[in-house]
PDB file of C-alpha atoms in Angstrom:
ATOM      1  CA  MET K 703     -36.732  69.036 -17.520  1.00 41.00           C
ATOM      2  CA  ARG K 704     -39.869  70.912 -18.387  1.00 39.00           C
ATOM      3  CA  LEU K 705     -41.004  73.251 -15.667  1.00 39.00           C
ATOM      4  CA  LEU K 706     -44.496  72.223 -14.708  1.00 39.00           C
ATOM      5  CA  ARG K 707     -47.017  74.892 -13.782  1.00 39.00           C
ATOM      6  CA  ILE K 708     -48.569  73.998 -10.469  1.00 37.00           C
ATOM      7  CA  LEU K 709     -52.300  74.493 -10.507  1.00 41.00           C
ATOM      8  CA  PRO K 710     -53.830  76.685  -7.768  1.00 41.00           C
ATOM      9  CA  LEU K 711     -55.009  74.850  -4.720  1.00 38.00           C
ATOM     10  CA  VAL K 712     -58.666  73.939  -4.868  1.00 41.00           C
ATOM     11  CA  LEU K 713     -60.397  73.373  -1.587  1.00 38.00           C
ATOM     12  CA  LEU K 714     -62.371  70.211  -1.031  1.00 36.00           C
ATOM     13  CA  ILE K 715     -65.538  70.745   0.943  1.00 38.00           C
ATOM     14  CA  SER K 716     -68.146  68.089   1.636  1.00 38.00           C
ATOM     15  CA  ARG K 717     -71.836  68.568   2.127  1.00 39.00           C
ATOM     16  CA  SER K 718     -71.862  65.729   4.637  1.00 38.00           C
ATOM     17  CA  PRO K 719     -72.061  66.506   8.368  1.00 38.00           C
ATOM     18  CA  ALA K 720     -68.900  67.765  10.026  1.00 37.00           C
ATOM     19  CA  ARG K 721     -66.448  65.094  11.042  1.00 34.00           C
ATOM     20  CA  THR K 722     -63.671  65.126  13.564  1.00 35.00           C
ATOM     21  CA  THR K 723     -60.771  67.502  13.064  1.00 34.00           C
ATOM     22  CA  ALA K 724     -58.412  64.600  12.500  1.00 33.00           C
ATOM     23  CA  SER K 725     -60.669  63.123   9.840  1.00 31.00           C
ATOM     24  CA  ASN K 726     -61.027  66.451   8.054  1.00 33.00           C
ATOM     25  CA  SER K 727     -57.269  66.980   8.019  1.00 29.00           C
ATOM     26  CA  ILE K 728     -56.803  63.549   6.443  1.00 24.00           C
ATOM     27  CA  VAL K 729     -59.314  64.372   3.720  1.00 27.00           C
ATOM     28  CA  LYS K 730     -57.671  67.728   3.009  1.00 29.00           C
ATOM     29  CA  ARG K 731     -54.173  66.281   2.874  1.00 26.00           C
ATOM     30  CA  SER K 732     -55.369  63.521   0.580  1.00 29.00           C
ATOM     31  CA  TYR K 733     -56.884  66.010  -1.809  1.00 29.00           C
ATOM     32  CA  ILE K 734     -53.846  68.271  -1.799  1.00 29.00           C
ATOM     33  CA  ALA K 735     -51.773  65.322  -2.918  1.00 31.00           C
ATOM     34  CA  SER K 736     -54.363  64.590  -5.587  1.00 35.00           C
ATOM     35  CA  SER K 737     -54.190  68.193  -6.811  1.00 37.00           C
ATOM     36  CA  SER K 738     -50.406  67.921  -7.156  1.00 37.00           C
ATOM     37  CA  ASN K 739     -50.822  64.767  -9.207  1.00 37.00           C
ATOM     38  CA  PHE K 740     -53.424  66.531 -11.309  1.00 38.00           C
ATOM     39  CA  ALA K 741     -51.009  69.344 -12.093  1.00 41.00           C
ATOM     40  CA  ALA K 742     -48.593  66.841 -13.546  1.00 40.00           C
ATOM     41  CA  THR K 743     -51.402  65.020 -15.341  1.00 40.00           C
ATOM     42  CA  SER K 744     -52.674  68.253 -16.879  1.00 43.00           C
ATOM     43  CA  ALA K 745     -49.215  69.186 -18.087  1.00 45.00           C
ATOM     44  CA  SER K 746     -48.691  65.672 -19.433  1.00 44.00           C
ATOM     45  CA  CYS K 747     -51.985  65.730 -21.338  1.00 45.00           C
ATOM     46  CA  ASN K 748     -51.282  69.191 -22.678  1.00 46.00           C
ATOM     47  CA  SER K 749     -47.849  68.077 -23.837  1.00 44.00           C
ATOM     48  CA  LYS K 750     -49.680  65.994 -26.446  1.00 49.00           C
ATOM     49  CA  ILE K 751     -51.317  69.206 -27.646  1.00 44.00           C
ATOM     50  CA  LYS K 752     -48.183  71.018 -28.743  1.00 64.00           C
ATOM     51  CA  MET K 753     -49.708  74.365 -29.636  1.00 79.00           C
ATOM     52  CA  PRO K 754     -53.492  74.722 -29.395  1.00 88.00           C
ATOM     53  CA  GLU K 755     -54.600  77.124 -32.086  1.00 91.00           C
ATOM     54  CA  LYS K 756     -57.758  78.728 -33.359  1.00 95.00           C
ATOM     55  CA  ARG K 757     -59.001  78.022 -36.840  1.00 95.00           C
ATOM     56  CA  THR K 758     -62.127  78.069 -38.975  1.00 97.00           C
ATOM     57  CA  ALA K 759     -63.787  74.811 -37.980  1.00 98.00           C
ATOM     58  CA  PRO K 760     -65.803  72.618 -40.348  1.00 98.00           C
ATOM     59  CA  ALA K 761     -69.541  73.110 -39.980  1.00 98.00           C
ATOM     60  CA  ILE K 762     -72.131  70.606 -38.797  1.00 98.00           C
ATOM     61  CA  SER K 763     -75.787  71.388 -39.373  1.00 98.00           C
ATOM     62  CA  SER K 764     -77.631  68.062 -39.064  1.00 97.00           C
ATOM     63  CA  LEU K 765     -77.636  64.618 -37.509  1.00 97.00           C
ATOM     64  CA  GLU K 766     -76.356  63.210 -40.788  1.00 97.00           C
ATOM     65  CA  ASP K 767     -73.342  65.534 -40.621  1.00 98.00           C
ATOM     66  CA  PHE K 768     -72.296  64.024 -37.279  1.00 98.00           C
ATOM     67  CA  GLU K 769     -72.502  60.526 -38.703  1.00 95.00           C
ATOM     68  CA  ARG K 770     -70.626  61.470 -41.885  1.00 97.00           C
ATOM     69  CA  LYS K 771     -67.870  63.614 -40.333  1.00 97.00           C
ATOM     70  CA  LEU K 772     -67.248  61.617 -37.140  1.00 97.00           C
ATOM     71  CA  PRO K 773     -67.538  57.962 -38.156  1.00 95.00           C
ATOM     72  CA  GLY K 774     -66.378  55.588 -35.454  1.00 93.00           C
ATOM     73  CA  TYR K 775     -65.634  58.228 -32.827  1.00 96.00           C
ATOM     74  CA  LEU K 776     -68.307  56.918 -30.470  1.00 96.00           C
ATOM     75  CA  ASN K 777     -68.318  53.332 -29.247  1.00 94.00           C
ATOM     76  CA  GLU K 778     -70.982  51.866 -26.988  1.00 94.00           C
ATOM     77  CA  ASN K 779     -68.303  49.921 -25.110  1.00 95.00           C
ATOM     78  CA  THR K 780     -66.199  53.018 -24.350  1.00 96.00           C
ATOM     79  CA  THR K 781     -67.143  55.469 -21.623  1.00 98.00           C
ATOM     80  CA  LEU K 782     -68.071  58.947 -22.813  1.00 98.00           C
ATOM     81  CA  ALA K 783     -67.602  62.104 -20.755  1.00 98.00           C
ATOM     82  CA  LEU K 784     -70.121  64.650 -21.999  1.00 98.00           C
ATOM     83  CA  LEU K 785     -69.354  68.214 -20.858  1.00 98.00           C
ATOM     84  CA  LEU K 786     -71.879  70.884 -21.785  1.00 98.00           C
ATOM     85  CA  ASP K 787     -72.493  74.581 -21.400  1.00 98.00           C
ATOM     86  CA  TYR K 788     -76.072  75.670 -20.685  1.00 98.00           C
ATOM     87  CA  ASP K 789     -76.991  79.111 -22.086  1.00 96.00           C
ATOM     88  CA  GLY K 790     -76.758  79.226 -25.867  1.00 95.00           C
ATOM     89  CA  THR K 791     -75.961  75.509 -25.957  1.00 98.00           C
ATOM     90  CA  LEU K 792     -78.646  73.444 -24.242  1.00 98.00           C
ATOM     91  CA  ALA K 793     -80.999  76.421 -24.025  1.00 97.00           C
ATOM     92  CA  ALA K 794     -81.418  79.196 -26.577  1.00 95.00           C
ATOM     93  CA  ILE K 795     -80.296  82.694 -25.602  1.00 91.00           C
ATOM     94  CA  ALA K 796     -83.257  84.739 -24.355  1.00 87.00           C
ATOM     95  CA  ASP K 797     -83.882  88.391 -23.496  1.00 82.00           C
ATOM     96  CA  SER K 798     -83.083  87.543 -19.870  1.00 84.00           C
ATOM     97  CA  PRO K 799     -81.267  84.615 -18.200  1.00 87.00           C
ATOM     98  CA  LYS K 800     -84.481  84.070 -16.232  1.00 87.00           C
ATOM     99  CA  ASN K 801     -86.286  83.213 -19.459  1.00 91.00           C
ATOM    100  CA  THR K 802     -83.997  80.498 -20.822  1.00 93.00           C
ATOM    101  CA  TYR K 803     -85.310  76.946 -20.929  1.00 94.00           C
ATOM    102  CA  MET K 804     -84.460  73.708 -22.679  1.00 97.00           C
ATOM    103  CA  THR K 805     -86.976  72.390 -25.164  1.00 97.00           C
ATOM    104  CA  VAL K 806     -88.947  69.320 -24.125  1.00 97.00           C
ATOM    105  CA  ALA K 807     -87.015  67.206 -26.646  1.00 97.00           C
ATOM    106  CA  MET K 808     -83.635  68.495 -25.422  1.00 98.00           C
ATOM    107  CA  GLU K 809     -84.555  67.857 -21.807  1.00 97.00           C
ATOM    108  CA  LYS K 810     -85.719  64.318 -22.581  1.00 97.00           C
ATOM    109  CA  LEU K 811     -82.512  63.464 -24.462  1.00 98.00           C
ATOM    110  CA  LEU K 812     -80.318  64.917 -21.723  1.00 98.00           C
ATOM    111  CA  ASN K 813     -82.098  62.905 -19.033  1.00 97.00           C
ATOM    112  CA  GLN K 814     -81.753  59.716 -21.080  1.00 97.00           C
ATOM    113  CA  LEU K 815     -78.024  60.259 -21.505  1.00 98.00           C
ATOM    114  CA  ALA K 816     -77.565  61.177 -17.829  1.00 97.00           C
ATOM    115  CA  ILE K 817     -78.685  57.755 -16.617  1.00 96.00           C
ATOM    116  CA  HIS K 818     -76.742  55.704 -19.146  1.00 97.00           C
ATOM    117  CA  PRO K 819     -74.045  53.656 -17.325  1.00 97.00           C
ATOM    118  CA  LYS K 820     -71.423  54.457 -19.967  1.00 97.00           C
ATOM    119  CA  ILE K 821     -71.973  58.229 -19.947  1.00 98.00           C
ATOM    120  CA  PHE K 822     -70.623  60.728 -17.441  1.00 98.00           C
ATOM    121  CA  LEU K 823     -72.478  64.036 -17.702  1.00 98.00           C
ATOM    122  CA  ALA K 824     -71.247  67.404 -16.442  1.00 98.00           C
ATOM    123  CA  MET K 825     -72.542  70.952 -16.847  1.00 98.00           C
ATOM    124  CA  ILE K 826     -69.939  73.751 -17.007  1.00 98.00           C
ATOM    125  CA  SER K 827     -71.707  77.106 -16.939  1.00 96.00           C
ATOM    126  CA  GLY K 828     -71.091  80.768 -16.295  1.00 93.00           C
ATOM    127  CA  ARG K 829     -74.191  80.825 -14.103  1.00 94.00           C
ATOM    128  CA  ALA K 830     -73.973  80.543 -10.344  1.00 94.00           C
ATOM    129  CA  LEU K 831     -73.794  76.904  -9.284  1.00 96.00           C
ATOM    130  CA  ASN K 832     -77.238  76.724  -7.666  1.00 95.00           C
ATOM    131  CA  ASP K 833     -78.738  78.529 -10.667  1.00 96.00           C
ATOM    132  CA  VAL K 834     -77.493  76.061 -13.292  1.00 97.00           C
ATOM    133  CA  GLN K 835     -78.447  73.159 -11.015  1.00 97.00           C
ATOM    134  CA  SER K 836     -82.024  74.414 -10.795  1.00 96.00           C
ATOM    135  CA  ARG K 837     -82.179  75.070 -14.552  1.00 96.00           C
ATOM    136  CA  VAL K 838     -80.976  71.626 -15.606  1.00 97.00           C
ATOM    137  CA  GLY K 839     -82.575  69.807 -12.692  1.00 96.00           C
ATOM    138  CA  ILE K 840     -80.858  66.430 -13.108  1.00 97.00           C
ATOM    139  CA  PRO K 841     -79.719  64.907  -9.794  1.00 96.00           C
ATOM    140  CA  GLY K 842     -76.531  62.914  -9.439  1.00 96.00           C
ATOM    141  CA  ILE K 843     -74.453  64.625 -12.142  1.00 98.00           C
ATOM    142  CA  THR K 844     -71.558  67.076 -11.885  1.00 98.00           C
ATOM    143  CA  TYR K 845     -72.185  70.818 -12.079  1.00 98.00           C
ATOM    144  CA  ALA K 846     -69.637  73.611 -12.413  1.00 98.00           C
ATOM    145  CA  GLY K 847     -70.819  77.196 -11.931  1.00 96.00           C
ATOM    146  CA  ASN K 848     -69.197  80.610 -12.256  1.00 95.00           C
ATOM    147  CA  HIS K 849     -67.005  79.382 -15.120  1.00 94.00           C
ATOM    148  CA  GLY K 850     -65.663  76.569 -12.947  1.00 96.00           C
ATOM    149  CA  LEU K 851     -64.975  78.499  -9.739  1.00 96.00           C
ATOM    150  CA  GLU K 852     -67.639  76.352  -8.040  1.00 96.00           C
ATOM    151  CA  ILE K 853     -67.853  72.611  -8.749  1.00 97.00           C
ATOM    152  CA  GLU K 854     -70.141  70.042  -7.166  1.00 97.00           C
ATOM    153  CA  SER K 855     -70.035  66.368  -8.073  1.00 95.00           C
ATOM    154  CA  GLY K 856     -72.987  64.028  -8.052  1.00 91.00           C
ATOM    155  CA  ASN K 857     -72.239  62.844  -4.517  1.00 90.00           C
ATOM    156  CA  GLY K 858     -72.174  66.381  -3.112  1.00 91.00           C
ATOM    157  CA  THR K 859     -68.389  66.830  -2.976  1.00 94.00           C
ATOM    158  CA  ARG K 860     -67.435  70.467  -3.565  1.00 94.00           C
ATOM    159  CA  HIS K 861     -64.395  72.065  -5.184  1.00 94.00           C
ATOM    160  CA  ASP K 862     -64.330  75.833  -4.643  1.00 93.00           C
ATOM    161  CA  TYR K 863     -61.521  77.963  -6.011  1.00 93.00           C
ATOM    162  CA  PRO K 864     -60.190  80.113  -3.149  1.00 90.00           C
ATOM    163  CA  LEU K 865     -60.173  83.766  -4.211  1.00 89.00           C
ATOM    164  CA  PRO K 866     -57.627  86.094  -2.553  1.00 89.00           C
ATOM    165  CA  ALA K 867     -59.118  87.922   0.438  1.00 91.00           C
ATOM    166  CA  LYS K 868     -58.305  91.334  -1.022  1.00 88.00           C
ATOM    167  CA  LEU K 869     -60.174  90.495  -4.214  1.00 89.00           C
ATOM    168  CA  GLN K 870     -63.179  89.254  -2.247  1.00 90.00           C
ATOM    169  CA  GLN K 871     -63.271  92.567  -0.386  1.00 93.00           C
ATOM    170  CA  HIS K 872     -63.630  94.408  -3.702  1.00 94.00           C
ATOM    171  CA  TYR K 873     -66.540  92.314  -4.965  1.00 94.00           C
ATOM    172  CA  ALA K 874     -69.426  93.783  -2.940  1.00 94.00           C
ATOM    173  CA  PRO K 875     -68.353  97.433  -3.531  1.00 96.00           C
ATOM    174  CA  MET K 876     -68.098  96.666  -7.260  1.00 97.00           C
ATOM    175  CA  VAL K 877     -71.658  95.342  -7.319  1.00 96.00           C
ATOM    176  CA  VAL K 878     -72.923  98.428  -5.473  1.00 97.00           C
ATOM    177  CA  GLU K 879     -71.110 100.821  -7.794  1.00 97.00           C
ATOM    178  CA  LEU K 880     -72.429  99.094 -10.898  1.00 97.00           C
ATOM    179  CA  VAL K 881     -75.996  99.064  -9.585  1.00 97.00           C
ATOM    180  CA  GLU K 882     -75.864 102.735  -8.615  1.00 97.00           C
ATOM    181  CA  ASN K 883     -74.282 103.964 -11.849  1.00 97.00           C
ATOM    182  CA  VAL K 884     -75.126 101.728 -14.798  1.00 97.00           C
ATOM    183  CA  GLN K 885     -78.165  99.658 -13.824  1.00 96.00           C
ATOM    184  CA  LYS K 886     -80.612 101.742 -15.836  1.00 96.00           C
ATOM    185  CA  ASN K 887     -82.259 102.087 -19.249  1.00 95.00           C
ATOM    186  CA  GLY K 888     -82.894  98.333 -19.330  1.00 94.00           C
ATOM    187  CA  ALA K 889     -79.446  97.263 -18.120  1.00 95.00           C
ATOM    188  CA  TRP K 890     -79.083  95.202 -14.968  1.00 95.00           C
ATOM    189  CA  VAL K 891     -76.484  93.444 -12.828  1.00 96.00           C
ATOM    190  CA  GLU K 892     -76.579  89.681 -12.255  1.00 94.00           C
ATOM    191  CA  ASP K 893     -74.812  89.031  -8.949  1.00 93.00           C
ATOM    192  CA  LYS K 894     -73.338  85.504  -8.844  1.00 91.00           C
ATOM    193  CA  THR K 895     -71.468  85.841  -5.528  1.00 90.00           C
ATOM    194  CA  VAL K 896     -67.940  85.430  -6.907  1.00 91.00           C
ATOM    195  CA  SER K 897     -68.466  86.830 -10.396  1.00 93.00           C
ATOM    196  CA  LEU K 898     -71.162  88.922 -12.053  1.00 94.00           C
ATOM    197  CA  THR K 899     -72.657  89.705 -15.423  1.00 94.00           C
ATOM    198  CA  TYR K 900     -73.684  93.162 -16.587  1.00 97.00           C
ATOM    199  CA  HIS K 901     -76.551  92.703 -19.067  1.00 95.00           C
ATOM    200  CA  TYR K 902     -77.311  95.451 -21.578  1.00 95.00           C
ATOM    201  CA  ARG K 903     -79.344  93.557 -24.213  1.00 92.00           C
ATOM    202  CA  ASP K 904     -82.434  95.749 -23.646  1.00 92.00           C
ATOM    203  CA  VAL K 905     -80.628  99.110 -23.603  1.00 95.00           C
ATOM    204  CA  PRO K 906     -81.448 101.422 -26.549  1.00 95.00           C
ATOM    205  CA  ALA K 907     -78.701 101.317 -29.165  1.00 93.00           C
ATOM    206  CA  ASP K 908     -77.797 104.988 -28.743  1.00 95.00           C
ATOM    207  CA  LEU K 909     -77.140 104.467 -25.013  1.00 95.00           C
ATOM    208  CA  SER K 910     -75.619 100.994 -24.800  1.00 94.00           C
ATOM    209  CA  GLY K 911     -72.104 101.934 -25.911  1.00 95.00           C
ATOM    210  CA  ALA K 912     -71.558 104.545 -23.196  1.00 96.00           C
ATOM    211  CA  LEU K 913     -73.084 102.359 -20.451  1.00 96.00           C
ATOM    212  CA  LYS K 914     -70.995  99.390 -21.527  1.00 96.00           C
ATOM    213  CA  GLN K 915     -67.764 101.399 -21.377  1.00 97.00           C
ATOM    214  CA  GLN K 916     -68.655 102.834 -17.989  1.00 97.00           C
ATOM    215  CA  ALA K 917     -69.382  99.350 -16.655  1.00 97.00           C
ATOM    216  CA  ILE K 918     -66.021  98.090 -17.940  1.00 97.00           C
ATOM    217  CA  ARG K 919     -64.210 100.959 -16.213  1.00 97.00           C
ATOM    218  CA  ILE K 920     -65.955 100.201 -12.911  1.00 97.00           C
ATOM    219  CA  ILE K 921     -65.221  96.480 -13.137  1.00 97.00           C
ATOM    220  CA  GLU K 922     -61.552  96.992 -13.949  1.00 97.00           C
ATOM    221  CA  SER K 923     -61.122  99.646 -11.241  1.00 96.00           C
ATOM    222  CA  HIS K 924     -61.968  96.947  -8.678  1.00 96.00           C
ATOM    223  CA  GLY K 925     -59.363  94.555 -10.062  1.00 94.00           C
ATOM    224  CA  PHE K 926     -61.713  92.247 -11.970  1.00 95.00           C
ATOM    225  CA  LEU K 927     -61.502  91.269 -15.631  1.00 93.00           C
ATOM    226  CA  ALA K 928     -64.196  92.583 -17.977  1.00 95.00           C
ATOM    227  CA  ASN K 929     -64.908  89.983 -20.685  1.00 91.00           C
ATOM    228  CA  GLN K 930     -67.335  90.369 -23.559  1.00 91.00           C
ATOM    229  CA  ALA K 931     -70.294  87.966 -23.689  1.00 87.00           C
ATOM    230  CA  HIS K 932     -73.627  87.923 -25.579  1.00 84.00           C
ATOM    231  CA  ASP K 933     -74.900  91.504 -25.084  1.00 90.00           C
ATOM    232  CA  ALA K 934     -73.241  91.432 -21.679  1.00 93.00           C
ATOM    233  CA  ILE K 935     -69.988  92.005 -19.837  1.00 95.00           C
ATOM    234  CA  GLU K 936     -68.675  89.271 -17.551  1.00 93.00           C
ATOM    235  CA  ALA K 937     -66.785  90.476 -14.471  1.00 94.00           C
ATOM    236  CA  LYS K 938     -64.425  87.633 -13.557  1.00 91.00           C
ATOM    237  CA  PRO K 939     -61.683  87.461 -10.923  1.00 93.00           C
ATOM    238  CA  PRO K 940     -58.166  87.711 -12.434  1.00 92.00           C
ATOM    239  CA  VAL K 941     -57.134  84.185 -11.496  1.00 91.00           C
ATOM    240  CA  ASN K 942     -55.723  81.369 -13.585  1.00 89.00           C
ATOM    241  CA  TRP K 943     -58.899  79.314 -13.395  1.00 93.00           C
ATOM    242  CA  HIS K 944     -61.580  78.957 -16.033  1.00 94.00           C
ATOM    243  CA  LYS K 945     -63.788  76.418 -17.776  1.00 97.00           C
ATOM    244  CA  GLY K 946     -60.767  74.661 -19.239  1.00 97.00           C
ATOM    245  CA  GLU K 947     -59.102  74.095 -15.871  1.00 96.00           C
ATOM    246  CA  ALA K 948     -62.461  73.010 -14.444  1.00 97.00           C
ATOM    247  CA  ALA K 949     -62.959  70.485 -17.253  1.00 98.00           C
ATOM    248  CA  LEU K 950     -59.516  68.968 -16.695  1.00 97.00           C
ATOM    249  CA  LEU K 951     -60.071  68.751 -12.940  1.00 97.00           C
ATOM    250  CA  ILE K 952     -63.480  67.114 -13.372  1.00 97.00           C
ATOM    251  CA  LEU K 953     -62.095  64.515 -15.783  1.00 98.00           C
ATOM    252  CA  LYS K 954     -59.065  63.702 -13.631  1.00 96.00           C
ATOM    253  CA  ASP K 955     -61.135  63.421 -10.457  1.00 95.00           C
ATOM    254  CA  LYS K 956     -63.618  61.079 -12.114  1.00 96.00           C
ATOM    255  CA  PHE K 957     -61.382  58.935 -14.325  1.00 97.00           C
ATOM    256  CA  GLY K 958     -57.860  59.281 -12.918  1.00 96.00           C
ATOM    257  CA  PRO K 959     -54.629  60.638 -14.396  1.00 93.00           C
ATOM    258  CA  ASN K 960     -54.823  58.551 -17.590  1.00 96.00           C
ATOM    259  CA  TRP K 961     -58.335  59.640 -18.545  1.00 98.00           C
ATOM    260  CA  ALA K 962     -57.281  60.803 -22.015  1.00 96.00           C
ATOM    261  CA  ASP K 963     -56.238  57.237 -22.914  1.00 95.00           C
ATOM    262  CA  GLU K 964     -59.285  55.528 -21.473  1.00 95.00           C
ATOM    263  CA  ILE K 965     -62.417  57.502 -22.384  1.00 98.00           C
ATOM    264  CA  LYS K 966     -63.934  59.639 -25.119  1.00 98.00           C
ATOM    265  CA  VAL K 967     -64.730  63.270 -24.363  1.00 98.00           C
ATOM    266  CA  ILE K 968     -67.200  65.677 -25.961  1.00 98.00           C
ATOM    267  CA  PHE K 969     -67.520  69.343 -25.056  1.00 98.00           C
ATOM    268  CA  ALA K 970     -70.009  71.849 -26.484  1.00 98.00           C
ATOM    269  CA  GLY K 971     -70.382  75.574 -25.840  1.00 98.00           C
ATOM    270  CA  ASP K 972     -71.276  78.804 -27.573  1.00 96.00           C
ATOM    271  CA  ASP K 973     -69.364  81.631 -25.903  1.00 92.00           C
ATOM    272  CA  ASN K 974     -65.850  83.047 -25.621  1.00 91.00           C
ATOM    273  CA  THR K 975     -65.557  81.592 -22.107  1.00 92.00           C
ATOM    274  CA  ASP K 976     -66.173  78.130 -23.584  1.00 96.00           C
ATOM    275  CA  GLU K 977     -63.083  78.572 -25.742  1.00 96.00           C
ATOM    276  CA  ASP K 978     -60.988  78.013 -22.594  1.00 96.00           C
ATOM    277  CA  ALA K 979     -62.338  74.463 -22.386  1.00 98.00           C
ATOM    278  CA  MET K 980     -61.977  73.928 -26.129  1.00 98.00           C
ATOM    279  CA  ARG K 981     -58.340  75.036 -25.948  1.00 97.00           C
ATOM    280  CA  SER K 982     -57.566  72.828 -22.926  1.00 97.00           C
ATOM    281  CA  LEU K 983     -59.216  69.792 -24.536  1.00 97.00           C
ATOM    282  CA  GLN K 984     -57.912  70.269 -28.074  1.00 96.00           C
ATOM    283  CA  GLY K 985     -56.443  67.000 -29.276  1.00 94.00           C
ATOM    284  CA  VAL K 986     -57.926  64.843 -26.505  1.00 96.00           C
ATOM    285  CA  SER K 987     -61.628  65.352 -27.232  1.00 97.00           C
ATOM    286  CA  LYS K 988     -64.120  66.444 -29.829  1.00 98.00           C
ATOM    287  CA  SER K 989     -65.417  69.916 -29.107  1.00 98.00           C
ATOM    288  CA  PHE K 990     -68.176  71.905 -30.756  1.00 98.00           C
ATOM    289  CA  ARG K 991     -68.658  75.689 -30.910  1.00 98.00           C
ATOM    290  CA  VAL K 992     -72.223  76.869 -31.472  1.00 98.00           C
ATOM    291  CA  SER K 993     -72.084  79.821 -33.875  1.00 97.00           C
ATOM    292  CA  ALA K 994     -73.859  81.043 -36.981  1.00 97.00           C
ATOM    293  CA  ASP K 995     -70.692  82.865 -38.083  1.00 97.00           C
ATOM    294  CA  PRO K 996     -68.920  80.791 -40.771  1.00 97.00           C
ATOM    295  CA  GLU K 997     -65.688  82.756 -40.273  1.00 96.00           C
ATOM    296  CA  ILE K 998     -65.459  82.508 -36.488  1.00 97.00           C
ATOM    297  CA  GLN K 999     -62.039  81.502 -35.195  1.00 97.00           C
ATOM    298  CA  THR K1000     -62.287  78.762 -32.597  1.00 98.00           C
ATOM    299  CA  TYR K1001     -60.320  76.097 -30.737  1.00 98.00           C
ATOM    300  CA  ALA K1002     -63.226  73.705 -31.336  1.00 98.00           C
ATOM    301  CA  ASP K1003     -63.032  70.801 -33.759  1.00 98.00           C
ATOM    302  CA  PHE K1004     -66.397  71.604 -35.328  1.00 98.00           C
ATOM    303  CA  ARG K1005     -68.853  74.492 -35.560  1.00 98.00           C
ATOM    304  CA  LEU K1006     -72.546  73.822 -34.946  1.00 98.00           C
ATOM    305  CA  THR K1007     -74.414  76.209 -37.224  1.00 98.00           C
ATOM    306  CA  SER K1008     -77.220  76.908 -34.740  1.00 97.00           C
ATOM    307  CA  GLN K1009     -78.263  76.120 -31.199  1.00 97.00           C
ATOM    308  CA  ASN K1010     -80.853  73.687 -32.578  1.00 97.00           C
ATOM    309  CA  VAL K1011     -78.047  71.445 -33.834  1.00 98.00           C
ATOM    310  CA  VAL K1012     -77.082  70.698 -30.209  1.00 98.00           C
ATOM    311  CA  GLU K1013     -80.190  68.528 -30.124  1.00 98.00           C
ATOM    312  CA  ASP K1014     -78.812  66.618 -33.123  1.00 98.00           C
ATOM    313  CA  LEU K1015     -75.546  66.212 -31.206  1.00 98.00           C
ATOM    314  CA  LEU K1016     -77.418  64.555 -28.349  1.00 98.00           C
ATOM    315  CA  ARG K1017     -79.425  62.411 -30.789  1.00 98.00           C
ATOM    316  CA  TRP K1018     -76.173  61.249 -32.400  1.00 98.00           C
ATOM    317  CA  ILE K1019     -74.812  60.222 -29.008  1.00 98.00           C
ATOM    318  CA  ARG K1020     -78.097  58.571 -28.102  1.00 97.00           C
ATOM    319  CA  LYS K1021     -78.011  56.430 -31.273  1.00 96.00           C
ATOM    320  CA  THR K1022     -74.773  54.862 -30.039  1.00 95.00           C
ATOM    321  CA  TYR K1023     -75.546  54.714 -26.327  1.00 96.00           C
ATOM    322  CA  LYS K1024     -78.938  53.043 -26.335  1.00 89.00           C
ATOM    323  CA  ASP K1025     -80.626  51.501 -23.289  1.00 77.00           C
TER     324      ASP K1025
END
């Protein structure tokens, strides 16, 4: 018998007013049972994906490429789960996260898809949950922030990954130490409550290397993982939870344990953290990595040659799922 890895317990918190203790305990017990079922479901789905592997993915650079390389994948009678990253995917990378916005055309397409009865839309971002919600601004859809550590469904139900108390105690001192020592020369710390990003895009080239290494040392000394991002270092808690686990949880919660047999799934992202979702969904979805590098190794099925091609991706979906 294959030993199944039991997923970490995810707490279920509701935005609705507090209920009686008995009622809350029923809800919690119900969800714990659901999480156990999800662990088995995840393992079962992944058993179909014998060994996820990176490769050089075929490129897509236009709407016509989607139609030519993916004929018949979409069907207007089949539900589509559309899971998307924000920065570098829906919105172009900017000099600061505060300056990233979707184009008018991208925003219009996304809103049209969000209200289609056959499309389930979810954002899975490295931003804090409330930040990505305010950036996208579409009510009634699912949002995952902090690489999936925070998840909120369209009805306000929350899934928050419980970090160990000792790790939580290290977070605030880590932020302070980074701010005091390496927030200078154009670098700054983005505090996202349970994870952070150290941005050094605007640091002069002759100074960025030393500051980056010092930031990594500080992050790791507090027990957090230091992961490379676009001109930034992501400080993430060392837990077995990421965008891939978040994607699987979102799909199971929405569509049940047999989701892989009943719906189509599309995921798109541009960063190393998005590879976790591409790996978890390999074989049961179509995933797209945004990258101009023709040699990039990825778990995705296809490479989108620029961020602009994400708009073509949405147009391709929209051609099938009309009003």
